[in-house]
Amino acid sequence: MDLIRDGHIAESIECPKQGIIPHDMVHFAVESVLHKRGFIGRVLEGEAASFQMQADSESDGVERLVEVFQADGWSGWSTAAADMLDLYQVTCTARHCAPLEVLAADIEAVRGKILELTAQWQSVPVGKSLTLQFVHGAGAH
């Protein structure tokens, strides 16, 4: 994944082809659908793309939700929304993280975006790229 700032590649992160879309693509889906600030939003604000970002209540809640969606993906993207919400609560409790307000309709909306991204990603040959545009605040990035 190339992070482009001011028209130039600022950082690159490897996103290997695997059975489901890459972790950061799940972030893209969650953050763009729910309009929450997580890894993608923080990087767009200028933070370095790091595996060890400073704790932040909203982005920590996003990270836990991304983990729940990844688990759903490895299970075939078919977990009931209510079960995903329960798992999200358990995950947040275990990580001492305040959960975001998420409804079953939110789960289904994010899953729809993930399935759309999955179809796009699966059609990309290894070594090629997919360009996604993240709308952050009032402008596009």
XYZ file of N, CA, C and O in Angstrom:
564
model
N 0.855 -1.149 0.000
C 0.000 0.000 0.000
C 0.913 1.227 0.000
O 1.801 1.337 0.838
N 0.693 2.105 -0.936
C 1.433 3.354 -0.988
C 0.567 4.454 -0.382
O -0.587 4.622 -0.771
N 1.130 5.172 0.561
C 0.446 6.306 1.171
C 0.915 7.552 0.450
O 2.085 7.910 0.512
N 0.007 8.193 -0.249
C 0.360 9.346 -1.077
C -0.065 10.619 -0.366
O -1.234 10.790 -0.008
N 0.928 11.487 -0.151
C 0.680 12.798 0.455
C 1.243 13.844 -0.483
O 2.362 13.724 -0.954
N 0.457 14.859 -0.755
C 0.895 15.953 -1.620
C 1.406 15.441 -2.965
O 2.393 15.944 -3.503
N 0.754 14.406 -3.486
C 1.092 13.888 -4.805
C 2.311 12.990 -4.871
O 2.707 12.560 -5.947
N 2.913 12.672 -3.712
C 4.111 11.828 -3.687
C 3.916 10.672 -2.721
O 3.211 10.793 -1.718
N 4.565 9.555 -3.004
C 4.504 8.408 -2.102
C 5.284 8.759 -0.839
O 6.492 8.985 -0.884
N 4.586 8.821 0.283
C 5.201 9.168 1.561
C 5.704 7.924 2.282
O 6.743 7.950 2.927
N 4.949 6.831 2.184
C 5.315 5.568 2.832
C 4.706 4.431 2.037
O 3.708 4.611 1.354
N 5.297 3.255 2.169
C 4.757 2.054 1.531
C 4.656 0.942 2.564
O 5.534 0.796 3.407
N 3.564 0.188 2.483
C 3.322 -0.944 3.377
C 2.995 -2.141 2.493
O 2.163 -2.038 1.589
N 3.639 -3.259 2.744
C 3.362 -4.476 1.982
C 1.964 -4.995 2.315
O 1.588 -5.075 3.482
N 1.186 -5.334 1.306
C -0.146 -5.908 1.468
C -0.208 -7.185 0.647
O -0.631 -7.167 -0.515
N 0.218 -8.285 1.216
C 0.280 -9.532 0.441
C -1.102 -10.068 0.086
O -2.069 -9.834 0.800
N -1.172 -10.788 -1.025
C -2.399 -11.489 -1.383
C -2.555 -12.625 -0.383
O -1.597 -13.319 -0.061
N -3.732 -12.784 0.147
C -4.038 -13.851 1.089
C -5.487 -14.252 0.862
O -6.102 -13.798 -0.098
N -6.037 -15.047 1.740
C -7.404 -15.521 1.564
C -8.462 -14.439 1.669
O -9.538 -14.551 1.095
N -8.175 -13.378 2.423
C -9.107 -12.260 2.545
C -8.341 -10.977 2.211
O -7.126 -11.003 2.044
N -9.057 -9.858 2.140
C -8.379 -8.595 1.844
C -7.406 -8.259 2.976
O -7.588 -8.699 4.112
N -6.378 -7.481 2.685
C -5.407 -7.112 3.718
C -6.038 -6.315 4.860
O -7.044 -5.629 4.689
N -5.397 -6.411 6.000
C -5.844 -5.739 7.222
C -6.136 -4.256 6.986
O -7.178 -3.745 7.408
N -5.226 -3.571 6.296
C -5.416 -2.129 6.087
C -6.576 -1.831 5.149
O -7.170 -0.749 5.208
N -6.941 -2.779 4.301
C -8.107 -2.606 3.442
C -9.394 -2.757 4.272
O -10.393 -2.085 3.997
N -9.343 -3.612 5.291
C -10.481 -3.719 6.209
C -10.628 -2.383 6.955
O -11.740 -1.890 7.144
N -9.498 -1.791 7.347
C -9.543 -0.456 7.955
C -10.234 0.528 7.022
O -11.076 1.316 7.454
N -9.856 0.495 5.751
C -10.458 1.396 4.765
C -11.974 1.247 4.787
O -12.712 2.236 4.817
N -12.465 0.008 4.783
C -13.908 -0.235 4.769
C -14.567 0.297 6.044
O -15.565 1.027 5.979
N -14.015 -0.069 7.194
C -14.614 0.349 8.473
C -14.619 1.869 8.594
O -15.650 2.481 8.897
N -13.470 2.483 8.350
C -13.358 3.927 8.546
C -14.172 4.724 7.537
O -14.770 5.742 7.879
N -14.219 4.272 6.296
C -14.952 5.026 5.285
C -16.464 4.882 5.441
O -17.201 5.839 5.220
N -16.921 3.718 5.853
C -18.364 3.517 6.019
C -18.864 4.151 7.317
O -19.900 4.824 7.333
N -18.131 3.965 8.413
C -18.584 4.455 9.709
C -18.110 5.878 10.024
O -18.508 6.452 11.032
N -17.260 6.417 9.158
C -16.715 7.769 9.351
C -16.053 7.899 10.725
O -16.304 8.851 11.469
N -15.220 6.906 11.027
C -14.482 6.894 12.281
C -12.999 7.034 11.984
O -12.512 6.640 10.929
N -12.280 7.574 12.943
C -10.848 7.825 12.806
C -10.072 6.629 13.348
O -10.072 6.353 14.535
N -9.415 5.938 12.435
C -8.572 4.814 12.802
C -7.219 4.980 12.137
O -6.760 6.100 11.898
N -6.606 3.868 11.801
C -5.275 3.883 11.193
C -5.217 4.769 9.950
O -4.345 5.627 9.823
N -6.155 4.581 9.020
C -6.143 5.342 7.761
C -6.287 6.842 8.052
O -5.531 7.664 7.534
N -7.254 7.194 8.874
C -7.472 8.606 9.206
C -6.267 9.230 9.888
O -5.886 10.360 9.594
N -5.652 8.477 10.780
C -4.493 9.006 11.494
C -3.311 9.210 10.551
O -2.601 10.208 10.637
N -3.124 8.284 9.624
C -2.042 8.427 8.653
C -2.313 9.627 7.748
O -1.406 10.403 7.442
N -3.568 9.801 7.354
C -3.908 10.965 6.526
C -3.661 12.282 7.257
O -3.383 13.293 6.624
N -3.764 12.249 8.570
C -3.498 13.449 9.374
C -2.000 13.704 9.560
O -1.614 14.689 10.162
N -1.175 12.763 9.061
C 0.265 12.985 9.118
C 1.050 12.050 10.008
O 2.279 12.105 10.030
N 0.378 11.177 10.761
C 1.117 10.230 11.594
C 1.828 9.220 10.708
O 1.354 8.863 9.629
N 2.943 8.728 11.192
C 3.667 7.679 10.470
C 2.867 6.387 10.552
O 2.226 6.099 11.570
N 2.866 5.633 9.471
C 2.191 4.336 9.440
C 3.045 3.366 10.245
O 4.097 2.937 9.795
N 2.586 3.036 11.436
C 3.374 2.219 12.343
C 2.495 1.167 12.989
O 1.302 1.374 13.199
N 3.115 0.043 13.328
C 2.384 -0.999 14.042
C 2.173 -0.619 15.502
O 1.382 -1.221 16.195
N 2.876 0.388 15.984
C 2.813 0.795 17.387
C 2.417 2.267 17.498
O 3.178 3.083 17.976
N 1.227 2.604 17.071
C 0.748 3.980 17.189
C 0.330 4.236 18.634
O -0.019 3.310 19.365
N 0.364 5.499 19.023
C -0.062 5.880 20.366
C -1.535 5.520 20.566
O -2.330 5.589 19.639
N -1.876 5.147 21.797
C -3.260 4.807 22.121
C -4.166 6.013 21.867
O -3.791 7.159 22.106
N -5.356 5.731 21.353
C -6.362 6.749 21.068
C -7.707 6.040 21.146
O -7.902 5.009 20.496
N -8.625 6.558 21.933
C -9.884 5.870 22.200
C -10.626 5.464 20.927
O -11.004 4.309 20.766
N -10.853 6.415 20.011
C -11.625 6.087 18.813
C -10.872 5.122 17.904
O -11.437 4.118 17.457
N -9.599 5.383 17.665
C -8.868 4.490 16.756
C -8.649 3.113 17.380
O -8.588 2.111 16.664
N -8.549 3.040 18.709
C -8.448 1.733 19.361
C -9.750 0.954 19.155
O -9.727 -0.256 18.892
N -10.888 1.636 19.261
C -12.178 0.993 19.007
C -12.301 0.533 17.565
O -12.853 -0.538 17.285
N -11.779 1.320 16.640
C -11.769 0.926 15.226
C -10.918 -0.325 15.048
O -11.312 -1.266 14.352
N -9.749 -0.349 15.674
C -8.841 -1.503 15.533
C -9.509 -2.787 16.006
O -9.404 -3.824 15.354
N -10.193 -2.729 17.134
C -10.890 -3.926 17.638
C -11.972 -4.367 16.645
O -12.162 -5.554 16.410
N -12.686 -3.399 16.046
C -13.736 -3.737 15.078
C -13.132 -4.348 13.816
O -13.677 -5.308 13.254
N -12.004 -3.827 13.381
C -11.309 -4.396 12.228
C -10.944 -5.854 12.508
O -11.119 -6.732 11.655
N -10.472 -6.135 13.714
C -10.126 -7.511 14.086
C -11.347 -8.427 14.009
O -11.256 -9.567 13.536
N -12.495 -7.919 14.456
C -13.732 -8.708 14.398
C -14.115 -8.983 12.946
O -14.503 -10.108 12.593
N -13.970 -7.982 12.079
C -14.279 -8.199 10.665
C -13.297 -9.175 10.022
O -13.692 -9.981 9.179
N -12.038 -9.121 10.413
C -11.084 -10.084 9.866
C -11.474 -11.505 10.269
O -11.404 -12.421 9.452
N -11.873 -11.698 11.508
C -12.326 -13.019 11.956
C -13.529 -13.468 11.135
O -13.617 -14.634 10.720
N -14.437 -12.546 10.864
C -15.595 -12.848 10.026
C -15.142 -13.261 8.626
O -15.671 -14.200 8.040
N -14.144 -12.553 8.104
C -13.636 -12.873 6.771
C -13.074 -14.273 6.688
O -13.339 -15.015 5.736
N -12.281 -14.645 7.683
C -11.699 -15.991 7.682
C -12.771 -17.053 7.876
O -12.535 -18.233 7.594
N -13.973 -16.642 8.309
C -15.103 -17.565 8.462
C -16.064 -17.494 7.288
O -17.163 -18.030 7.350
N -15.678 -16.767 6.227
C -16.508 -16.721 5.021
C -17.425 -15.517 4.916
O -18.355 -15.526 4.117
N -17.206 -14.487 5.708
C -18.009 -13.262 5.681
C -19.485 -13.559 5.932
O -20.365 -12.957 5.313
N -19.787 -14.478 6.830
C -21.185 -14.875 7.016
C -21.646 -14.878 8.468
O -22.743 -15.356 8.756
N -20.853 -14.349 9.388
C -21.239 -14.325 10.796
C -22.420 -13.381 10.990
O -22.446 -12.285 10.425
N -23.389 -13.797 11.783
C -24.547 -12.947 12.065
C -24.081 -11.640 12.705
O -23.168 -11.630 13.543
N -24.717 -10.543 12.323
C -24.338 -9.227 12.846
C -24.406 -9.198 14.373
O -23.516 -8.633 15.022
N -25.408 -9.804 14.962
C -25.534 -9.824 16.423
C -24.344 -10.538 17.058
O -23.835 -10.099 18.099
N -23.894 -11.618 16.442
C -22.732 -12.342 16.960
C -21.461 -11.508 16.831
O -20.598 -11.542 17.713
N -21.351 -10.760 15.748
C -20.188 -9.892 15.572
C -20.189 -8.782 16.612
O -19.134 -8.428 17.156
N -21.356 -8.231 16.908
C -21.452 -7.197 17.936
C -21.066 -7.750 19.306
O -20.369 -7.085 20.080
N -21.497 -8.980 19.595
C -21.109 -9.624 20.858
C -19.596 -9.833 20.914
O -18.962 -9.555 21.939
N -19.015 -10.311 19.830
C -17.571 -10.527 19.783
C -16.824 -9.202 19.929
O -15.791 -9.129 20.605
N -17.350 -8.156 19.342
C -16.742 -6.833 19.456
C -16.704 -6.388 20.920
O -15.683 -5.896 21.410
N -17.806 -6.579 21.633
C -17.853 -6.219 23.056
C -16.828 -7.027 23.852
O -16.101 -6.465 24.689
N -16.746 -8.316 23.602
C -15.791 -9.182 24.301
C -14.356 -8.738 24.000
O -13.514 -8.641 24.905
N -14.087 -8.450 22.734
C -12.748 -8.020 22.317
C -12.370 -6.704 22.982
O -11.253 -6.546 23.477
N -13.290 -5.756 23.005
C -13.014 -4.466 23.642
C -12.782 -4.631 25.140
O -11.862 -4.026 25.702
N -13.594 -5.445 25.780
C -13.426 -5.686 27.211
C -12.065 -6.313 27.492
O -11.348 -5.882 28.400
N -11.691 -7.306 26.703
C -10.408 -7.992 26.901
C -9.227 -7.052 26.696
O -8.186 -7.212 27.342
N -9.371 -6.074 25.826
C -8.274 -5.137 25.523
C -8.413 -3.814 26.272
O -7.681 -2.875 26.004
N -9.373 -3.739 27.197
C -9.598 -2.517 27.998
C -9.770 -1.305 27.087
O -9.109 -0.288 27.223
N -10.684 -1.471 26.144
C -10.910 -0.471 25.099
C -12.399 -0.124 25.068
O -13.242 -1.022 25.068
N -12.699 1.147 25.036
C -14.098 1.564 24.937
C -14.625 1.239 23.537
O -14.031 1.660 22.547
N -15.725 0.479 23.448
C -16.264 0.158 22.125
C -16.946 1.363 21.487
O -17.461 2.241 22.184
N -16.919 1.391 20.177
C -17.667 2.398 19.429
C -19.139 2.024 19.457
O -19.482 0.857 19.647
N -20.006 2.999 19.241
C -21.427 2.675 19.085
C -21.613 2.098 17.695
O -21.450 2.801 16.701
N -21.914 0.818 17.637
C -22.062 0.118 16.364
C -23.359 -0.675 16.412
O -23.621 -1.389 17.383
N -24.150 -0.548 15.363
C -25.425 -1.264 15.260
C -25.312 -2.387 14.229
O -24.389 -2.403 13.416
N -26.280 -3.270 14.241
C -26.306 -4.359 13.265
C -26.289 -3.812 11.838
O -25.620 -4.364 10.956
N -27.008 -2.714 11.603
C -27.022 -2.107 10.259
C -25.629 -1.622 9.868
O -25.257 -1.685 8.689
N -24.853 -1.148 10.843
C -23.476 -0.717 10.567
C -22.620 -1.910 10.145
O -21.816 -1.816 9.217
N -22.805 -3.021 10.842
C -22.055 -4.240 10.511
C -22.350 -4.637 9.068
O -21.440 -4.936 8.292
N -23.619 -4.638 8.708
C -24.000 -5.033 7.344
C -23.468 -4.046 6.310
O -23.037 -4.448 5.222
N -23.474 -2.752 6.614
C -22.961 -1.746 5.673
C -21.463 -1.921 5.463
O -20.973 -1.875 4.327
N -20.718 -2.143 6.551
C -19.273 -2.354 6.423
C -19.003 -3.644 5.668
O -18.146 -3.690 4.784
N -19.754 -4.691 5.988
C -19.551 -5.965 5.288
C -19.807 -5.795 3.788
O -19.077 -6.339 2.962
N -20.811 -5.018 3.425
C -21.072 -4.756 2.005
C -19.873 -4.095 1.341
O -19.485 -4.463 0.229
N -19.279 -3.127 2.016
C -18.093 -2.454 1.482
C -16.930 -3.430 1.391
O -16.182 -3.432 0.397
N -16.765 -4.271 2.396
C -15.692 -5.268 2.381
C -15.879 -6.238 1.218
O -14.908 -6.571 0.529
N -17.088 -6.675 0.978
C -17.338 -7.602 -0.135
C -17.054 -6.925 -1.477
O -16.526 -7.555 -2.397
N -17.375 -5.643 -1.588
C -17.056 -4.881 -2.794
C -15.537 -4.796 -2.981
O -15.016 -5.034 -4.077
N -14.821 -4.476 -1.909
C -13.361 -4.406 -1.975
C -12.744 -5.772 -2.266
O -11.756 -5.868 -2.993
N -13.344 -6.808 -1.703
C -12.849 -8.164 -1.932
C -12.913 -8.512 -3.414
O -11.949 -9.039 -3.982
N -14.026 -8.199 -4.051
C -14.165 -8.478 -5.489
C -13.113 -7.706 -6.288
O -12.499 -8.252 -7.216
N -12.899 -6.452 -5.924
C -11.889 -5.646 -6.626
C -10.494 -6.218 -6.401
O -9.701 -6.341 -7.335
N -10.175 -6.565 -5.164
C -8.844 -7.061 -4.797
C -8.558 -8.407 -5.472
O -7.457 -8.653 -5.945
N -9.560 -9.273 -5.518
C -9.365 -10.591 -6.124
C -9.077 -10.497 -7.611
O -8.437 -11.377 -8.175
N -9.523 -9.430 -8.246
C -9.287 -9.286 -9.679
C -7.922 -8.669 -9.992
O -7.540 -8.592 -11.161
N -7.189 -8.242 -8.957
C -5.874 -7.629 -9.157
C -4.809 -8.720 -9.220
O -4.657 -9.490 -8.274
N -4.073 -8.806 -10.324
C -2.994 -9.794 -10.398
C -1.897 -9.487 -9.380
O -1.676 -8.317 -9.021
N -1.224 -10.527 -8.913
C -0.113 -10.355 -7.980
C 0.904 -9.407 -8.612
O 1.226 -9.506 -9.794
N 1.364 -8.452 -7.833
C 2.336 -7.474 -8.311
C 1.718 -6.229 -8.920
O 2.412 -5.269 -9.221
N 0.410 -6.234 -9.105
C -0.288 -5.063 -9.657
C -0.949 -4.295 -8.516
O -0.864 -4.672 -7.364
N -1.653 -3.216 -8.840
C -2.198 -2.378 -7.785
C -3.679 -2.076 -7.961
O -4.243 -2.249 -9.031
N -4.249 -1.608 -6.880
C -5.637 -1.164 -6.819
C -5.596 0.196 -6.148
O -4.977 0.359 -5.096
N -6.212 1.198 -6.738
C -6.217 2.536 -6.175
C -7.554 2.787 -5.487
O -8.611 2.602 -6.085
N -7.484 3.200 -4.220
C -8.672 3.544 -3.454
C -8.533 4.987 -3.003
O -7.446 5.436 -2.667
N -9.632 5.700 -2.985
C -9.621 7.086 -2.547
C -10.428 7.182 -1.268
O -11.601 6.829 -1.228
N -9.798 7.670 -0.227
C -10.434 7.800 1.078
C -10.894 9.239 1.252
O -10.097 10.165 1.122
N -12.168 9.431 1.542
C -12.697 10.767 1.781
C -12.593 11.009 3.278
O -13.181 10.288 4.074
N -11.818 12.018 3.634
C -11.541 12.328 5.043
C -11.947 13.772 5.299
O -11.442 14.678 4.670
N -12.909 13.956 6.173
C -13.385 15.306 6.445
C -14.088 15.876 5.211
O -14.830 15.187 4.549
N -13.780 17.103 4.862
C -14.457 17.756 3.745
C -13.785 17.482 2.410
O -14.392 17.670 1.367
N -12.543 17.021 2.430
C -11.822 16.829 1.174
C -11.487 15.384 0.911
O -11.607 14.548 1.777
N -11.091 15.097 -0.302
C -10.696 13.737 -0.675
C -9.183 13.615 -0.571
O -8.456 14.545 -0.857
N -8.729 12.437 -0.173
C -7.304 12.165 -0.055
C -6.988 10.855 -0.755
O -7.758 9.964 -0.756
